[in-house]
XYZ file of C-alpha atoms in Angstrom:
223
model
C -53.188 32.081 1.397
C -50.238 32.125 -0.800
C -50.529 30.749 -4.290
C -47.206 29.361 -5.647
C -46.398 29.849 -9.200
C -45.489 26.923 -11.621
C -43.060 27.494 -14.644
C -45.915 28.009 -16.963
C -47.511 31.054 -15.135
C -44.191 32.664 -14.373
C -43.263 32.495 -18.296
C -46.994 33.354 -19.261
C -46.538 36.885 -16.787
C -42.635 37.310 -17.906
C -43.581 37.384 -21.592
C -45.347 40.731 -20.987
C -42.537 42.499 -19.277
C -40.772 43.416 -22.276
C -43.895 44.592 -23.976
C -44.897 46.866 -20.960
C -41.311 48.130 -20.714
C -41.599 49.442 -24.267
C -45.146 51.245 -23.621
C -43.454 53.096 -20.531
C -40.086 53.842 -22.755
C -42.633 55.319 -25.184
C -43.722 57.812 -22.714
C -39.964 59.277 -22.301
C -38.785 58.784 -25.964
C -35.967 61.220 -26.790
C -33.959 61.304 -29.708
C -30.502 60.114 -29.265
C -28.860 62.735 -31.686
C -29.634 65.443 -28.564
C -26.550 66.217 -26.921
C -26.974 64.612 -23.208
C -27.491 67.229 -20.423
C -24.897 67.183 -17.969
C -24.740 67.244 -14.095
C -21.837 67.409 -11.370
C -22.204 66.197 -8.186
C -19.992 66.653 -4.948
C -19.450 65.808 -1.660
C -19.501 67.465 1.732
C -15.907 68.170 1.473
C -16.016 69.408 -2.113
C -14.662 66.546 -3.618
C -16.121 64.487 -6.845
C -18.548 61.586 -5.749
C -17.498 58.277 -6.510
C -18.908 57.005 -9.759
C -20.534 53.696 -7.757
C -22.496 55.997 -5.677
C -24.073 57.508 -8.661
C -25.892 54.260 -9.835
C -29.189 55.078 -8.633
C -29.401 58.554 -10.242
C -32.501 58.096 -12.164
C -35.428 60.653 -13.495
C -39.072 60.911 -12.784
C -42.171 62.896 -13.574
C -43.480 65.619 -11.381
C -45.561 62.707 -9.792
C -42.177 60.874 -9.045
C -42.946 57.959 -11.726
C -39.510 56.933 -13.046
C -38.841 57.531 -16.836
C -36.241 55.237 -18.493
C -32.687 56.652 -19.083
C -29.556 55.550 -19.458
C -27.184 57.702 -17.868
C -23.355 57.949 -18.342
C -21.434 57.947 -15.274
C -18.479 58.874 -13.970
C -16.566 60.271 -11.027
C -18.710 63.029 -10.008
C -20.362 63.575 -13.423
C -23.881 62.179 -14.962
C -25.191 62.660 -18.398
C -28.347 61.517 -19.607
C -30.875 62.698 -22.276
C -33.637 64.765 -20.861
C -37.257 63.427 -21.321
C -39.818 65.466 -23.637
C -41.849 65.684 -20.248
C -41.162 68.051 -17.152
C -39.287 65.875 -15.082
C -37.070 65.817 -12.057
C -33.824 64.280 -11.410
C -32.989 62.322 -8.466
C -30.465 60.990 -6.624
C -29.332 59.580 -3.129
C -26.558 61.668 -1.387
C -25.423 61.851 1.975
C -26.114 65.115 3.913
C -23.918 65.422 7.151
C -26.126 66.475 10.021
C -29.029 64.563 8.334
C -28.085 61.352 6.769
C -28.549 59.573 3.330
C -31.514 60.631 1.431
C -33.092 60.470 -2.149
C -33.032 63.982 -3.578
C -34.712 65.961 -5.871
C -34.170 68.580 -8.232
C -37.272 69.737 -9.814
C -36.616 73.580 -11.149
C -38.545 75.145 -8.381
C -41.338 72.771 -8.589
C -41.768 73.525 -12.601
C -39.825 70.393 -13.375
C -36.730 70.552 -15.511
C -36.480 70.443 -19.096
C -33.933 70.263 -21.961
C -34.224 74.077 -22.315
C -34.179 74.745 -18.432
C -31.074 72.646 -18.098
C -29.089 74.220 -21.381
C -29.288 77.459 -19.349
C -26.965 75.873 -16.820
C -24.800 73.470 -17.870
C -23.342 71.290 -16.307
C -25.751 71.322 -13.500
C -24.229 71.567 -10.140
C -26.785 69.290 -8.222
C -25.505 70.234 -4.754
C -26.954 73.686 -4.979
C -29.791 72.530 -7.055
C -30.967 70.068 -4.390
C -30.512 72.738 -1.471
C -32.386 75.534 -3.556
C -35.506 73.035 -4.680
C -35.851 71.653 -0.983
C -35.834 75.024 0.305
C -38.868 76.142 -2.307
C -40.628 73.007 -1.437
C -40.427 74.103 2.548
C -41.769 77.716 1.463
C -44.595 76.175 -0.077
C -45.239 73.887 2.827
C -45.541 77.027 5.097
C -48.007 78.908 2.639
C -50.194 75.844 2.664
C -50.138 76.121 6.477
C -50.695 79.771 6.638
C -53.747 79.377 4.435
C -55.159 76.393 6.802
C -54.611 78.674 9.596
C -51.728 76.509 11.124
C -48.709 77.852 12.802
C -44.825 76.727 12.790
C -42.817 76.442 16.223
C -39.792 79.128 16.626
C -37.471 76.107 16.094
C -38.963 75.324 12.867
C -38.797 78.765 11.677
C -35.256 79.285 12.966
C -34.082 76.377 11.090
C -35.932 77.536 7.878
C -34.164 81.263 8.534
C -30.414 79.308 8.784
C -31.270 77.630 5.423
C -32.191 80.566 3.661
C -28.727 82.249 5.026
C -26.792 79.526 4.160
C -28.124 79.295 0.553
C -27.120 83.083 -0.331
C -23.813 82.732 1.610
C -23.352 79.499 -1.386
C -24.475 82.033 -3.772
C -21.559 84.131 -3.069
C -19.033 81.205 -3.833
C -20.593 81.132 -7.958
C -16.886 81.079 -8.789
C -15.848 78.140 -6.770
C -17.871 75.239 -7.244
C -16.336 73.044 -4.326
C -17.122 75.979 -1.831
C -20.583 76.298 -3.518
C -21.341 72.562 -3.157
C -19.948 72.596 0.596
C -22.538 75.683 1.553
C -25.345 74.136 -0.389
C -25.079 70.802 1.622
C -25.172 73.175 4.940
C -28.335 74.692 3.850
C -29.685 71.293 2.464
C -29.229 69.929 6.042
C -31.289 72.703 7.465
C -34.176 72.426 5.106
C -34.617 68.871 5.183
C -34.617 69.285 8.767
C -37.379 71.837 8.899
C -39.262 70.335 6.144
C -39.828 67.032 8.605
C -40.787 69.582 11.162
C -42.818 71.339 9.132
C -44.989 68.242 8.413
C -45.284 66.748 11.712
C -46.384 69.693 13.220
C -48.934 70.382 10.585
C -50.250 66.647 11.116
C -50.363 67.337 14.796
C -52.227 70.320 14.644
C -55.004 69.183 11.971
C -55.320 66.097 14.335
C -56.151 68.217 17.268
C -58.616 70.278 15.284
C -60.354 67.150 13.982
C -60.713 65.626 17.489
C -61.191 61.651 18.380
C -62.923 59.252 15.621
C -64.465 56.738 17.315
C -64.425 53.358 15.385
C -61.358 54.742 13.326
C -59.220 51.650 12.739
C -55.466 51.578 11.947
C -53.342 48.789 10.866
C -53.105 45.895 8.286
C -54.177 42.275 7.743
C -51.771 40.606 5.588
C -52.459 37.133 3.767
C -56.047 36.873 5.475
């Protein structure tokens, strides 16, 4: 049975929210005297993404737990204070040929820091998203290799194409718009490749494990 809250219960719980927020904020405390990190985001045509499409920008730790931040948003631009611990940069973006998806930039798995961002300011997120997604796919491939699992030729083709397109993007370092466009092309292939690797890995692991008599799959809500 669902318990309906009265006003007193609601207020008692609500009173604890500011305290909980302060505790979480303490984990990501930074000095406001530090200059903000800067990022640029372009769309598939190389144009700056409208400010309203950047509203869901956030940073999180390497376990994807959000870190409180107050970003400064403008058309195609984001400014924010880096967290003291390694973090990931996240933003939903439309990738032609795949769809709108939350993307992550995590400095090839190591996590970003104020120092890593100072080496590339402003950070072009299109390229970082593409490079980091491809690095994640390669990590998945290595895990499959160690487990004695294989990938299909089609998946291998998409990975190779993602690598080729990323290298092509890197030839346009002096042309930010072209760099962003080609990075999104690479990202599309990496996204599909990652989906396929995870699916194919699951198929092989399930087949290897065999039937599980008595295994139940489902849920029961509200008794």
